[in-house]
Amino acid sequence: MWAASERHSSKTKTQGQKKGYTSSNTKNDSKRRKKADGTVRAWDVRLRQEVATLRTANQEFWSFDIGGSTQNLVAAGANAAMICWDRRTNRQVAMLNECHTEAVTQVRFHPNKKEKLVSASVDGLMCVFDTKGDINDDEGMDSVMSVGTSVAKIGFYGKNCERLWCQTHIETLSSWNLEEAIMEADFSEMRAHASCNWSFSPVEYLIRCCYVAAFDTIWLLAGTQEGTIGYFPLHIPTPNTGTSVPAVGPASAVLTGGHNGVVRSVWSPPDSARESGATLEGLFCWTGGEDGRLCSWTEDNYAHERSTAWVSSGLVAKKAARPKRRHTPY
């Protein structure tokens, strides 16, 4: 497994921005971590040892991903630059410093077209690159999309991952057609729209989006200051949906009772949920919050609001704390 650490920073406009996570399966069970010292490090979780280090001078990394046509390219977002290495040799192969003018908060390889790389920045731009040939700012750039404000998170969705959702630092959301490089939906008042679609406290922040390919449906995950999380279905205008106006639907699932503060991360296995009418059935996920809690959730079979959504007020397991052996990796 490859992963990146999270770290808060107060030195740039991305104050409060968490460093992004990304992961991919590898044969050597290694974990990769990016640091503020200008390095990206790989660890073997079985041996609990560092096995590789990618370096560059005078940079702090905000996000990274692994991809490329041979899955050997490591790309990292830094301060107004994007840096690429070949992980077979640990050699830096490119530095793109003309595409962005401020911190590159997101770097993502396309899930299907592995050679396509998308970056997003505090400068409000999202750039698409082709990494098959020489990687540079001129010949390698396919398109540029202007969001107009600082970008916090991005993600692919759609049957062929042909669309991109974009979450900003001012809690807005937009959907983009990746092939045509145009915006298809703009949810500028997302928190207000989501708050009208459940009976809990007003939504204060966005977490991320979740896409279930089996039903071609995308959900916004958003939460309250008290730690309640909602899954809100998004209706994006596309030729196939027949929807003409962007809309937010009633919450399909609600997670409550696990956290008592802001929730920053939600993770679920791919296609862990199935859709049934307006509800999400069989959903399993982990959440992490500013309260220092890591919670595991599953559907409550006896939810009172099952007609419109299911509400899970309990965790998968609640066990008494017990002493742990030192150096336990999990």
Short mmCIF file of C-alpha atoms in Angstrom, two decimals:
data_model
loop_
_atom_site.label_atom_id
_atom_site.label_comp_id
_atom_site.label_asym_id
_atom_site.label_seq_id
_atom_site.Cartn_x
_atom_site.Cartn_y
_atom_site.Cartn_z
CA MET A 1 0.00 0.00 0.00
CA TRP A 2 1.15 3.52 -0.81
CA ALA A 3 0.00 6.42 1.31
CA ALA A 4 0.83 9.99 2.20
CA SER A 5 0.89 11.59 5.62
CA GLU A 6 -1.32 14.50 6.64
CA ARG A 7 -0.05 17.71 8.13
CA HIS A 8 -1.54 21.12 8.86
CA SER A 9 0.18 24.28 7.75
CA SER A 10 -0.41 27.94 8.63
CA LYS A 11 2.19 29.37 6.28
CA THR A 12 0.08 29.63 3.13
CA LYS A 13 -3.46 30.31 2.04
CA THR A 14 -4.18 26.61 2.45
CA GLN A 15 -4.39 27.00 6.22
CA GLY A 16 -6.21 24.02 7.66
CA GLN A 17 -5.79 22.04 4.44
CA LYS A 18 -4.97 18.43 5.12
CA LYS A 19 -2.33 16.77 3.04
CA GLY A 20 -4.03 14.37 0.66
CA TYR A 21 -3.93 10.61 0.78
CA THR A 22 -3.50 8.32 -2.14
CA SER A 23 -2.87 4.63 -2.33
CA SER A 24 -2.28 1.82 -4.77
CA ASN A 25 -1.49 -1.84 -4.37
CA THR A 26 2.12 -2.87 -4.79
CA LYS A 27 3.82 -6.22 -4.62
CA ASN A 28 6.18 -5.24 -1.82
CA ASP A 29 3.51 -3.97 0.60
CA SER A 30 5.24 -0.62 0.82
CA LYS A 31 3.75 2.55 2.19
CA ARG A 32 4.81 5.87 0.75
CA ARG A 33 4.77 9.04 2.80
CA LYS A 34 5.40 12.61 1.82
CA LYS A 35 6.98 15.08 4.21
CA ALA A 36 7.58 18.79 4.64
CA ASP A 37 11.34 18.23 4.26
CA GLY A 38 11.15 17.81 0.50
CA THR A 39 11.01 14.01 0.50
CA VAL A 40 8.57 11.27 -0.41
CA ARG A 41 9.43 8.08 1.44
CA ALA A 42 8.44 4.46 0.88
CA TRP A 43 8.13 2.02 3.76
CA ASP A 44 7.78 -1.75 3.86
CA VAL A 45 4.99 -2.30 6.40
CA ARG A 46 6.06 -5.91 6.99
CA LEU A 47 9.63 -5.00 7.91
CA ARG A 48 8.69 -1.58 9.36
CA GLN A 49 11.60 -0.12 7.45
CA GLU A 50 12.09 2.69 4.98
CA VAL A 51 12.93 1.24 1.57
CA ALA A 52 13.16 4.29 -0.72
CA THR A 53 13.36 8.09 -0.61
CA LEU A 54 12.51 10.56 -3.36
CA ARG A 55 14.07 13.98 -2.79
CA THR A 56 13.93 17.53 -4.04
CA ALA A 57 15.34 20.67 -2.48
CA ASN A 58 13.41 23.54 -0.90
CA GLN A 59 9.94 22.11 -1.40
CA GLU A 60 7.02 21.08 0.78
CA PHE A 61 4.65 18.49 -0.68
CA TRP A 62 0.88 18.78 -0.43
CA SER A 63 -0.30 15.79 -2.43
CA PHE A 64 1.03 12.95 -4.55
CA ASP A 65 -0.10 10.03 -6.66
CA ILE A 66 1.34 7.04 -8.51
CA GLY A 67 0.52 6.24 -12.12
CA GLY A 68 1.80 6.67 -15.63
CA SER A 69 1.50 4.20 -18.50
CA THR A 70 3.69 1.69 -16.61
CA GLN A 71 2.54 2.65 -13.10
CA ASN A 72 6.09 3.71 -12.25
CA LEU A 73 5.63 7.47 -12.20
CA VAL A 74 5.36 9.32 -8.88
CA ALA A 75 3.98 12.86 -9.15
CA ALA A 76 3.87 15.27 -6.20
CA GLY A 77 2.35 18.71 -5.77
CA ALA A 78 4.67 21.25 -4.17
CA ASN A 79 4.83 25.02 -3.72
CA ALA A 80 3.92 26.35 -7.19
CA ALA A 81 5.42 23.28 -8.85
CA MET A 82 4.75 19.66 -9.69
CA ILE A 83 7.60 17.15 -9.51
CA CYS A 84 7.79 13.67 -11.08
CA TRP A 85 10.08 10.72 -10.34
CA ASP A 86 10.61 7.26 -11.79
CA ARG A 87 10.12 5.01 -8.77
CA ARG A 88 12.17 2.23 -10.35
CA THR A 89 15.30 4.37 -10.16
CA ASN A 90 14.18 7.04 -7.63
CA ARG A 91 15.35 9.59 -10.21
CA GLN A 92 13.57 12.89 -10.75
CA VAL A 93 12.37 13.05 -14.36
CA ALA A 94 10.48 16.35 -14.47
CA MET A 95 9.69 19.57 -12.63
CA LEU A 96 6.71 21.54 -13.89
CA ASN A 97 6.94 25.06 -12.47
CA GLU A 98 5.03 27.13 -15.04
CA CYS A 99 1.57 25.55 -14.76
CA HIS A 100 0.73 26.87 -11.27
CA THR A 101 1.65 29.99 -9.31
CA GLU A 102 0.72 28.76 -5.82
CA ALA A 103 0.70 25.53 -3.80
CA VAL A 104 -0.40 22.45 -5.78
CA THR A 105 -2.91 20.91 -3.38
CA GLN A 106 -4.00 17.93 -5.50
CA VAL A 107 -2.26 15.57 -7.94
CA ARG A 108 -4.26 12.68 -9.42
CA PHE A 109 -3.62 10.15 -12.20
CA HIS A 110 -6.65 9.09 -14.23
CA PRO A 111 -7.91 5.66 -13.06
CA ASN A 112 -8.33 4.33 -16.62
CA LYS A 113 -6.05 6.46 -18.77
CA LYS A 114 -3.02 5.99 -16.57
CA GLU A 115 -0.88 8.41 -18.55
CA LYS A 116 -3.26 11.33 -17.85
CA LEU A 117 -2.38 13.46 -14.82
CA VAL A 118 -4.55 16.18 -13.27
CA SER A 119 -3.23 18.84 -10.89
CA ALA A 120 -5.12 21.47 -8.88
CA SER A 121 -3.87 24.45 -6.95
CA VAL A 122 -4.55 27.33 -4.61
CA ASP A 123 -4.32 29.52 -7.71
CA GLY A 124 -7.73 28.18 -8.81
CA LEU A 125 -6.50 26.21 -11.83
CA MET A 126 -6.81 22.53 -12.72
CA CYS A 127 -4.36 21.30 -15.36
CA VAL A 128 -4.42 18.07 -17.38
CA PHE A 129 -1.12 16.58 -18.57
CA ASP A 130 -0.14 13.68 -20.82
CA THR A 131 2.85 11.87 -19.30
CA LYS A 132 3.45 9.39 -22.15
CA GLY A 133 6.25 11.39 -23.76
CA ASP A 134 8.42 14.16 -22.40
CA ILE A 135 6.81 15.68 -19.33
CA ASN A 136 6.94 19.47 -19.57
CA ASP A 137 4.77 22.56 -19.18
CA ASP A 138 4.31 23.14 -22.91
CA GLU A 139 4.02 19.97 -24.98
CA GLY A 140 2.70 17.81 -22.15
CA MET A 141 -0.25 20.01 -21.15
CA ASP A 142 -3.61 19.00 -22.61
CA SER A 143 -5.97 21.52 -21.03
CA VAL A 144 -6.49 24.07 -18.26
CA MET A 145 -9.70 24.63 -16.30
CA SER A 146 -10.22 27.75 -14.21
CA VAL A 147 -12.22 27.19 -11.02
CA GLY A 148 -11.82 30.77 -9.86
CA THR A 149 -10.92 30.00 -6.26
CA SER A 150 -8.51 27.85 -4.24
CA VAL A 151 -8.99 24.11 -4.89
CA ALA A 152 -9.00 21.74 -1.92
CA LYS A 153 -9.84 18.32 -3.39
CA ILE A 154 -10.60 16.72 -6.73
CA GLY A 155 -11.76 13.28 -7.84
CA PHE A 156 -12.81 11.34 -10.92
CA TYR A 157 -16.28 9.94 -11.48
CA GLY A 158 -18.55 8.68 -14.25
CA LYS A 159 -18.81 5.34 -16.06
CA ASN A 160 -15.43 5.94 -17.69
CA CYS A 161 -14.16 8.46 -15.13
CA GLU A 162 -14.80 11.12 -17.75
CA ARG A 163 -15.84 13.72 -15.18
CA LEU A 164 -14.14 15.52 -12.34
CA TRP A 165 -15.61 16.83 -9.10
CA CYS A 166 -13.86 19.80 -7.54
CA GLN A 167 -14.16 20.93 -3.92
CA THR A 168 -12.82 24.34 -2.90
CA HIS A 169 -11.49 25.86 0.29
CA ILE A 170 -14.57 28.09 0.53
CA GLU A 171 -16.85 25.00 0.72
CA THR A 172 -18.19 25.11 -2.83
CA LEU A 173 -18.40 22.23 -5.30
CA SER A 174 -18.37 21.97 -9.08
CA SER A 175 -18.48 19.23 -11.71
CA TRP A 176 -16.36 19.29 -14.87
CA ASN A 177 -16.35 17.41 -18.16
CA LEU A 178 -12.74 16.26 -18.32
CA GLU A 179 -12.69 15.57 -22.06
CA GLU A 180 -14.11 18.96 -23.04
CA ALA A 181 -12.57 20.87 -20.11
CA ILE A 182 -15.84 22.64 -19.30
CA MET A 183 -17.84 23.05 -16.10
CA GLU A 184 -21.19 21.23 -16.10
CA ALA A 185 -22.48 22.15 -12.64
CA ASP A 186 -21.67 24.76 -10.01
CA PHE A 187 -22.90 24.28 -6.43
CA SER A 188 -21.91 27.64 -4.96
CA GLU A 189 -24.30 27.35 -2.00
CA MET A 190 -23.69 23.68 -1.31
CA ARG A 191 -23.90 23.84 2.50
CA ALA A 192 -27.26 25.62 2.39
CA HIS A 193 -28.67 23.16 -0.16
CA ALA A 194 -27.48 20.16 1.85
CA SER A 195 -28.85 21.59 5.10
CA CYS A 196 -32.33 21.73 3.55
CA ASN A 197 -32.19 18.02 2.77
CA TRP A 198 -32.01 16.50 6.24
CA SER A 199 -33.40 17.06 9.75
CA PHE A 200 -30.08 17.50 11.56
CA SER A 201 -28.01 20.59 12.38
CA PRO A 202 -26.96 22.79 9.45
CA VAL A 203 -24.12 21.46 7.32
CA GLU A 204 -20.96 23.42 8.11
CA TYR A 205 -18.31 21.82 5.87
CA LEU A 206 -17.75 19.50 2.92
CA ILE A 207 -15.62 16.37 3.27
CA ARG A 208 -15.41 14.86 -0.21
CA CYS A 209 -17.47 13.12 -2.89
CA CYS A 210 -18.19 9.41 -3.24
CA TYR A 211 -19.09 7.72 -6.53
CA VAL A 212 -20.80 4.30 -6.89
CA ALA A 213 -20.11 3.09 -10.42
CA ALA A 214 -22.78 0.37 -10.37
CA PHE A 215 -25.49 3.05 -10.23
CA ASP A 216 -23.61 5.93 -11.85
CA THR A 217 -24.43 8.08 -8.82
CA ILE A 218 -22.25 10.56 -6.98
CA TRP A 219 -22.77 11.62 -3.36
CA LEU A 220 -21.43 14.59 -1.46
CA LEU A 221 -20.20 13.77 2.05
CA ALA A 222 -20.71 16.73 4.38
CA GLY A 223 -20.88 17.24 8.13
CA THR A 224 -21.75 19.31 11.17
CA GLN A 225 -19.65 20.74 13.98
CA GLU A 226 -21.06 18.01 16.23
CA GLY A 227 -19.65 15.26 13.98
CA THR A 228 -22.78 14.08 12.14
CA ILE A 229 -22.10 13.09 8.52
CA GLY A 230 -24.54 12.96 5.62
CA TYR A 231 -24.41 11.33 2.17
CA PHE A 232 -26.20 13.73 -0.20
CA PRO A 233 -26.90 12.56 -3.80
CA LEU A 234 -25.98 15.08 -6.48
CA HIS A 235 -27.97 15.54 -9.68
CA ILE A 236 -25.59 16.77 -12.37
CA PRO A 237 -26.95 18.08 -15.70
CA THR A 238 -25.66 15.77 -18.46
CA PRO A 239 -27.11 14.63 -21.81
CA ASN A 240 -27.75 11.17 -20.34
CA THR A 241 -29.52 12.20 -17.13
CA GLY A 242 -31.92 14.70 -18.65
CA THR A 243 -31.32 16.98 -15.66
CA SER A 244 -31.19 20.64 -16.62
CA VAL A 245 -30.44 22.22 -13.23
CA PRO A 246 -27.87 21.06 -10.63
CA ALA A 247 -29.63 19.79 -7.51
CA VAL A 248 -28.93 18.17 -4.16
CA GLY A 249 -31.18 15.32 -3.02
CA PRO A 250 -32.27 14.23 0.48
CA ALA A 251 -29.57 12.49 2.52
CA SER A 252 -29.32 8.82 1.55
CA ALA A 253 -27.36 7.91 4.68
CA VAL A 254 -26.51 9.60 7.97
CA LEU A 255 -23.69 8.69 10.38
CA THR A 256 -24.20 10.05 13.88
CA GLY A 257 -23.05 9.31 17.41
CA GLY A 258 -19.45 8.41 16.65
CA HIS A 259 -17.73 11.80 16.58
CA ASN A 260 -18.10 14.91 18.71
CA GLY A 261 -16.18 17.25 16.42
CA VAL A 262 -15.40 18.03 12.80
CA VAL A 263 -14.89 14.95 10.60
CA ARG A 264 -12.05 15.34 8.11
CA SER A 265 -11.73 11.93 6.41
CA VAL A 266 -14.14 9.26 5.20
CA TRP A 267 -12.90 6.04 3.57
CA SER A 268 -14.90 3.14 2.18
CA PRO A 269 -13.92 0.16 0.01
CA PRO A 270 -14.77 0.58 -3.69
CA ASP A 271 -18.37 -0.39 -4.43
CA SER A 272 -18.98 -1.26 -0.76
CA ALA A 273 -22.52 0.13 -0.96
CA ARG A 274 -25.52 -0.68 -3.07
CA GLU A 275 -28.33 1.71 -3.92
CA SER A 276 -31.96 0.88 -3.21
CA GLY A 277 -34.32 3.66 -4.22
CA ALA A 278 -33.29 6.72 -2.23
CA THR A 279 -31.17 4.77 0.25
CA LEU A 280 -27.64 3.41 0.40
CA GLU A 281 -27.65 -0.18 1.63
CA GLY A 282 -24.68 -2.18 2.83
CA LEU A 283 -22.45 0.87 3.24
CA PHE A 284 -19.30 0.29 5.27
CA CYS A 285 -16.81 3.05 5.98
CA TRP A 286 -14.18 4.47 8.31
CA THR A 287 -14.17 8.07 9.50
CA GLY A 288 -11.50 10.18 11.18
CA GLY A 289 -12.09 13.46 12.96
CA GLU A 290 -10.52 16.34 14.84
CA ASP A 291 -11.74 14.69 18.05
CA GLY A 292 -8.98 12.10 17.64
CA ARG A 293 -11.43 9.29 16.96
CA LEU A 294 -11.31 6.68 14.21
CA CYS A 295 -14.78 5.20 13.72
CA SER A 296 -15.97 2.22 11.68
CA TRP A 297 -19.57 2.26 10.44
CA THR A 298 -22.11 -0.09 8.95
CA GLU A 299 -25.83 0.13 8.25
CA ASP A 300 -28.28 -0.08 11.14
CA ASN A 301 -30.88 -2.66 10.10
CA TYR A 302 -33.45 -1.09 12.40
CA ALA A 303 -33.06 2.52 11.33
CA HIS A 304 -36.14 4.63 12.04
CA GLU A 305 -35.79 6.68 8.85
CA ARG A 306 -35.41 3.76 6.51
CA SER A 307 -38.13 5.03 4.19
CA THR A 308 -35.97 7.95 3.10
CA ALA A 309 -32.50 7.11 4.41
CA TRP A 310 -30.78 4.97 6.96
CA VAL A 311 -29.23 6.42 10.09
CA SER A 312 -26.46 4.60 11.91
CA SER A 313 -26.05 5.78 15.49
CA GLY A 314 -23.69 3.00 16.52
CA LEU A 315 -20.25 1.87 15.55
CA VAL A 316 -19.39 -1.52 14.11
CA ALA A 317 -17.50 -2.46 17.25
CA LYS A 318 -17.19 -0.84 20.67
CA LYS A 319 -14.52 -2.61 22.67
CA ALA A 320 -12.89 -1.58 25.91
CA ALA A 321 -9.43 -0.14 25.50
CA ARG A 322 -6.64 -2.61 26.11
CA PRO A 323 -2.87 -2.26 26.21
CA LYS A 324 -1.23 -2.46 22.82
CA ARG A 325 2.19 -3.83 22.01
CA ARG A 326 4.68 -1.19 20.97
CA HIS A 327 5.47 -0.92 17.26
CA THR A 328 2.18 -2.54 16.24
CA PRO A 329 1.59 -1.24 12.68
CA TYR A 330 -2.20 -1.44 12.80
#
